[in-house]
XYZ file of C-alpha atoms in Angstrom:
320
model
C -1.042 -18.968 -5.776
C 1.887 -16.180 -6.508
C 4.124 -14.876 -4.041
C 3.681 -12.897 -1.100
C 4.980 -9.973 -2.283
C 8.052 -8.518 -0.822
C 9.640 -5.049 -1.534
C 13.696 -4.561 -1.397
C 13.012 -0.824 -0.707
C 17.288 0.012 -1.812
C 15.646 -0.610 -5.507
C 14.046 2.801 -4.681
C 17.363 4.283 -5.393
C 17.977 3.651 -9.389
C 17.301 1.670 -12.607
C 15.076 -0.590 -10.833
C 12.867 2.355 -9.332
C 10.051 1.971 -11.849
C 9.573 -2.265 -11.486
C 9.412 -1.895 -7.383
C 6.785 0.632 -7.867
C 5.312 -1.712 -10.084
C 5.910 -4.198 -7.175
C 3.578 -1.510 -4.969
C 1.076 -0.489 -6.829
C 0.409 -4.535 -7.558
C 0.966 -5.310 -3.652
C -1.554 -2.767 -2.687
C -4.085 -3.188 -5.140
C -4.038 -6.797 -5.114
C -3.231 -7.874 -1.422
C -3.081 -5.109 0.624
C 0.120 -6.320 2.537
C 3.790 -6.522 1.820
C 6.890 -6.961 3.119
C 9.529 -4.689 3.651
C 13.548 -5.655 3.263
C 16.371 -3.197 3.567
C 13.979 -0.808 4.788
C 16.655 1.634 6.289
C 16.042 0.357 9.840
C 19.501 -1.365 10.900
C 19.387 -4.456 11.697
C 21.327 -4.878 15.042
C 19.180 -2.317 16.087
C 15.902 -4.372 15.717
C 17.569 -7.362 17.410
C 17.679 -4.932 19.989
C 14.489 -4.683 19.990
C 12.932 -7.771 19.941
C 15.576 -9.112 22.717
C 14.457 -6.526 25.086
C 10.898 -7.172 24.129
C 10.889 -10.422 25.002
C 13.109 -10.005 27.799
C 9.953 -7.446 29.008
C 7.077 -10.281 28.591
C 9.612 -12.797 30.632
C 10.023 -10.599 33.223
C 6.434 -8.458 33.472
C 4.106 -10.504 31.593
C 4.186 -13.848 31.628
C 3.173 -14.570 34.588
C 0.357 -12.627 34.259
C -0.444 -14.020 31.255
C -0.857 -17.647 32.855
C -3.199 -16.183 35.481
C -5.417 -14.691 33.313
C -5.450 -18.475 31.536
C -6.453 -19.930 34.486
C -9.166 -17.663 35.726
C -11.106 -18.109 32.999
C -10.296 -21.681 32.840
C -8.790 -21.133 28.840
C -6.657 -24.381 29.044
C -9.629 -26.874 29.575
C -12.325 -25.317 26.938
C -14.089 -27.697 24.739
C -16.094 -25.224 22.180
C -14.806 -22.475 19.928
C -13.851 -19.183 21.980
C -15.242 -16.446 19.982
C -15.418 -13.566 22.628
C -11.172 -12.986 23.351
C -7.873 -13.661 21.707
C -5.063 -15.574 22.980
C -2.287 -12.764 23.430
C -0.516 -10.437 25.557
C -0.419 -6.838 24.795
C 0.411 -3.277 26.142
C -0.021 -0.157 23.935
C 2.365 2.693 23.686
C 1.064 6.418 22.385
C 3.363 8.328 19.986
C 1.873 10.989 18.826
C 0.672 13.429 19.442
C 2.064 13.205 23.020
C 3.607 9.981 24.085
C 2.623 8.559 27.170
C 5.820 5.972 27.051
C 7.064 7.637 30.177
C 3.783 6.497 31.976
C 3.904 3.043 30.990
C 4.471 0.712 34.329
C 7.475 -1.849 34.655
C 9.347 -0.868 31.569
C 13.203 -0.424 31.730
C 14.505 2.950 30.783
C 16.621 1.227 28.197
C 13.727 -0.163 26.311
C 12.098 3.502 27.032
C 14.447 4.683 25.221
C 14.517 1.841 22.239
C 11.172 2.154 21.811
C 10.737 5.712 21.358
C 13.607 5.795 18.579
C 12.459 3.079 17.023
C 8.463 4.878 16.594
C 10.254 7.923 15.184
C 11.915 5.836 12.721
C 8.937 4.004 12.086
C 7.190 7.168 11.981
C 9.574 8.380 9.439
C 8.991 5.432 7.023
C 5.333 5.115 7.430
C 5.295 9.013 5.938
C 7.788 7.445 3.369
C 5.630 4.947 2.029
C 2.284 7.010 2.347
C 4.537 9.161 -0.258
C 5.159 6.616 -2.373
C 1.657 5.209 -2.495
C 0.395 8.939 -3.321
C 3.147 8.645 -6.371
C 1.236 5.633 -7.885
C -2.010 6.893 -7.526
C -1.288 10.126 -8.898
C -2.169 12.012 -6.197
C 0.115 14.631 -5.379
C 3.586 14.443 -2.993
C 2.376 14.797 0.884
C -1.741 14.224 -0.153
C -2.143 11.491 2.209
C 0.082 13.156 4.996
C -2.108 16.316 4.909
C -5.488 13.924 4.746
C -4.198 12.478 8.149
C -2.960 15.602 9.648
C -6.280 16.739 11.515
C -5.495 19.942 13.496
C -2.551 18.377 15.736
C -0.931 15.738 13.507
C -1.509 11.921 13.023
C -2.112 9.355 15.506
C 0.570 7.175 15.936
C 1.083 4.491 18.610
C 2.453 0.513 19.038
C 0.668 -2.697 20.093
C 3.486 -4.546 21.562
C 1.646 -8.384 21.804
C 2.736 -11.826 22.315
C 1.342 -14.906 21.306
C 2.538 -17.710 23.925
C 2.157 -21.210 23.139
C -1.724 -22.047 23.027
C -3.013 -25.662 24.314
C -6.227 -25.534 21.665
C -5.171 -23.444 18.836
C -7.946 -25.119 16.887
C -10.805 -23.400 19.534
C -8.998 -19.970 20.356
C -7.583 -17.546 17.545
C -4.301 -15.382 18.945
C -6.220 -12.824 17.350
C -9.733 -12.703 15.718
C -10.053 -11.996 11.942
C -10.317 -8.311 11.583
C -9.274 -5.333 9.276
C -7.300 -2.359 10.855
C -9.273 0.815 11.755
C -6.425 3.034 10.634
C -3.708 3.970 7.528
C -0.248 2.433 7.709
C -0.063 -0.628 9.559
C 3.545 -1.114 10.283
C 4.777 -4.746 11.707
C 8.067 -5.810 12.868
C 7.366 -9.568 13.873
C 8.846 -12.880 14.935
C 11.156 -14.472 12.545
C 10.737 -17.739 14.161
C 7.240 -18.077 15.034
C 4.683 -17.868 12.174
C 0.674 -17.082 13.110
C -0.099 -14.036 11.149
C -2.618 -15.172 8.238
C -4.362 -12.693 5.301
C -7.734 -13.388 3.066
C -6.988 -13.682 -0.208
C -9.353 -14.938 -2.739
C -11.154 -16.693 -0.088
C -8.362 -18.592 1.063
C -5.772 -17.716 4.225
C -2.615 -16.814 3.185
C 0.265 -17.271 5.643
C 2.564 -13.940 5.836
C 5.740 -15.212 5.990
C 7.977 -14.580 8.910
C 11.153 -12.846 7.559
C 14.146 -11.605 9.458
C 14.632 -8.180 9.991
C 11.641 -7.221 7.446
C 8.941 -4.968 7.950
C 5.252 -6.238 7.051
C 2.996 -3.381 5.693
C -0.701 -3.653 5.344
C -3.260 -0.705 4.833
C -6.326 0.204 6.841
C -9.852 1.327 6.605
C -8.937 5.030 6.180
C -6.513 3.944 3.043
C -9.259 2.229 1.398
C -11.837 5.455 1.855
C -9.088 7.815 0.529
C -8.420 5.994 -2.232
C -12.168 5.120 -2.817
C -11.064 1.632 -2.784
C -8.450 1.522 -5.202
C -6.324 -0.457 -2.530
C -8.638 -1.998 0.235
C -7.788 -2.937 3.925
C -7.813 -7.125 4.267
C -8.793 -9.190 6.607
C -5.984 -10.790 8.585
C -5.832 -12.656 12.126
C -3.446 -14.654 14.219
C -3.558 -18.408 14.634
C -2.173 -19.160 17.872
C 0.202 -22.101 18.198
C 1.139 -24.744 20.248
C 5.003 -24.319 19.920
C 6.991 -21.229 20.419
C 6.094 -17.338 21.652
C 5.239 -15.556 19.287
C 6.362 -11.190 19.518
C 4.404 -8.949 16.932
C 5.236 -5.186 17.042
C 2.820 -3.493 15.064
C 2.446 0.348 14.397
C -0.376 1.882 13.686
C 0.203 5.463 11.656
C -3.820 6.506 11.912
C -5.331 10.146 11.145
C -5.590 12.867 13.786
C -8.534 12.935 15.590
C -10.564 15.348 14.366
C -9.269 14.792 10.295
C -11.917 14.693 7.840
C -11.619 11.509 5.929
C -13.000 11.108 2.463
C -12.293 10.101 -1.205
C -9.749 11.866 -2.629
C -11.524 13.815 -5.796
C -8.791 12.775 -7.880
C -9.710 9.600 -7.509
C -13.958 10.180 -7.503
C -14.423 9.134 -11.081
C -17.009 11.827 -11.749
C -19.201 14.151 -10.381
C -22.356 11.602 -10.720
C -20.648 8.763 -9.572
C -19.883 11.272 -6.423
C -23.387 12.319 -5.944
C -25.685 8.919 -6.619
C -23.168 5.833 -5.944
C -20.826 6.905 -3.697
C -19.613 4.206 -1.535
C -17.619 5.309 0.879
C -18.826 8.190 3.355
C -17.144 11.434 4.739
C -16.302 11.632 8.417
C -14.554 12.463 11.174
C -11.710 9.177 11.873
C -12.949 9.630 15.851
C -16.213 8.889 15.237
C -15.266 6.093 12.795
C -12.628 4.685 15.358
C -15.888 5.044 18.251
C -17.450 2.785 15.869
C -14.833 0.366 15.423
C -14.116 -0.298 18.768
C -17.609 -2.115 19.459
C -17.264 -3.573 15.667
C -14.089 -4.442 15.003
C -14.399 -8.449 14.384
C -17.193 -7.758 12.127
C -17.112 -7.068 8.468
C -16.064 -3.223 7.425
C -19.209 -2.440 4.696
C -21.637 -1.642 7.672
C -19.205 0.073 9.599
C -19.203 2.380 6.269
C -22.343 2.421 6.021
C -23.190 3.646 9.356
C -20.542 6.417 8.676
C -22.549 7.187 5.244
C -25.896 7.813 7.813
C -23.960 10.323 9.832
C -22.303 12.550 7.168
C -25.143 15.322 7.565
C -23.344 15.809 10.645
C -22.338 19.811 11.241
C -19.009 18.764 13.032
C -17.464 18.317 9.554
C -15.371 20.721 8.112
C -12.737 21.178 5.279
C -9.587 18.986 4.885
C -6.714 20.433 7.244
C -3.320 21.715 4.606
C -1.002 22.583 7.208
């Protein structure tokens, strides 16, 4: 099988431009994940980061963690857990109002790393959506406005870790699943591998690389593009060596956007009105969907969207 595909973003900047956008267009259409190197992000400055994360899930977590193990008696099971994951998690909100501030037990110095880390995050997801609107030849900013709803994007952070599991074999660190959203933006451990794609019926490990970012599209990316690039199923394989950190970013629509195919993209007007596939809607009522649905397969969750789209709640695609 070829590569995972990994994208040294500095060839951006010259004679090498057109072959990394190759590298994109390929990535996206063909796997729906990459990985990101010399991204812009500085290095020191995610070390940073993933030292006082997992300083944080020492300190706050862990403990918890174990307890939660042994109420439910995790550690002894002898069939296949298919109802939970094997992880540790808190979420942070970005936009549009963070709620970092209101997050319990976190030091004020990881506060602070945290939220200048999302805006640089924030900052590259809008660079990529930018670059994935220049090879489908949709206009600069398309995808930016398509996400923009009346008060900007969502944007927030699962902060998760994956501590050593005693049947990795019977519990998953985290079920097999496409993401709701747009830009999925990971920074993960370098040490401890787990994160797994679909491809070609086969999982594919993602490799863990140091200091890289690990892209991967969502739901909302494949409707836009009217599945030009799709959203994959991924999970986490738990393991029984090692804590595993995952800091993944999730750069989703605004609430109330209107998310359809771009008509660019729509081949023609009958393919719009008799085959469509993919539906018009509102990403909250998609993501009220999702969150009873989200470890089952994506086509009904599009179809159920397709049912609603006589709804009166939708209106035109926000420009501002």
């Amino acid at each position: 099988m070829e590569s995972f595909p990994v994208i040294n973003m500095e060839n951006l900047n010259g004679e090498k431009r057109a072959i990394t956008m190759d590298k994109i267009k390929d990535a996206c259409e063909n796997w729906g994940f990459f990985e990101l190197v010399n991204h812009g992000i500085p290095p020191e400055f995610m070390d940073t980061i993933e030292s006082m994360t997992k300083g944080h899930y020492k300190k706050c977590m862990e403990q918890r963690f174990g307890e939660l193990v042994a109420s439910k008696g995790l550690e002894c099971v002898q069939t296949e857990v298919h109802d939970l994951d094997w992880e540790s998690t808190f979420h942070l909100k970005h936009l549009p109002v963070s709620n970092i501030s209101q997050i319990p037990d976190l030091d004020d110095d990881y506060r602070r790393v945290m939220k200048e880390f999302a805006l640089k995050l924030e900052k590259l997801a809008e660079e990529l959506m930018d670059l994935l609107c220049e090879n489908l030849g949709l206009e600069k900013g398309y995808l930016k406005k398509a996400f923009y709803g009346s008060q900007g994007p969502n944007f927030g952070t699962k902060v998760s870790n994956y501590p050593p599991c005693p049947k990795p074999d019977l519990i998953k660190g985290l079920r097999a699943h496409t993401d709701a959203g747009g830009i999925i933006l990971l920074f993960q451990d370098d040490k401890v591998s787990g994160l797994q794609l679909l491809k070609d019926g086969q999982w594919v490990d993602v490799p863990p690389m140091r200091h890289s970012i690990v892209v991967n599209l969502g739901d909302q990316i494949e409707v836009i593009t009217n599945g030009k690039y799709k959203s994959i199923l991924h999970r986490v394989v738990a393991q029984t060596d090692g804590n595993r950190m995952s800091i993944a970013s999730f750069y989703n629509p605004g609430s109330d956007a209107v998310i359809y195919p771009a008509p660019a993209l729509v081949e023609s007007e009958a393919e719009e009105a008799s085959k469509a596939v993919y539906p018009k809607f509102v990403f909250e009522d998609y993501m009220k969907l999702y969150a009873a649905l989200k470890f089952q397969a994506k086509e009904p969750r599009f179809q159920a969207m397709k049912a609603m789209e006589s709804s009166p709640s939708l209106g035109p695609i926000a420009t501002a």
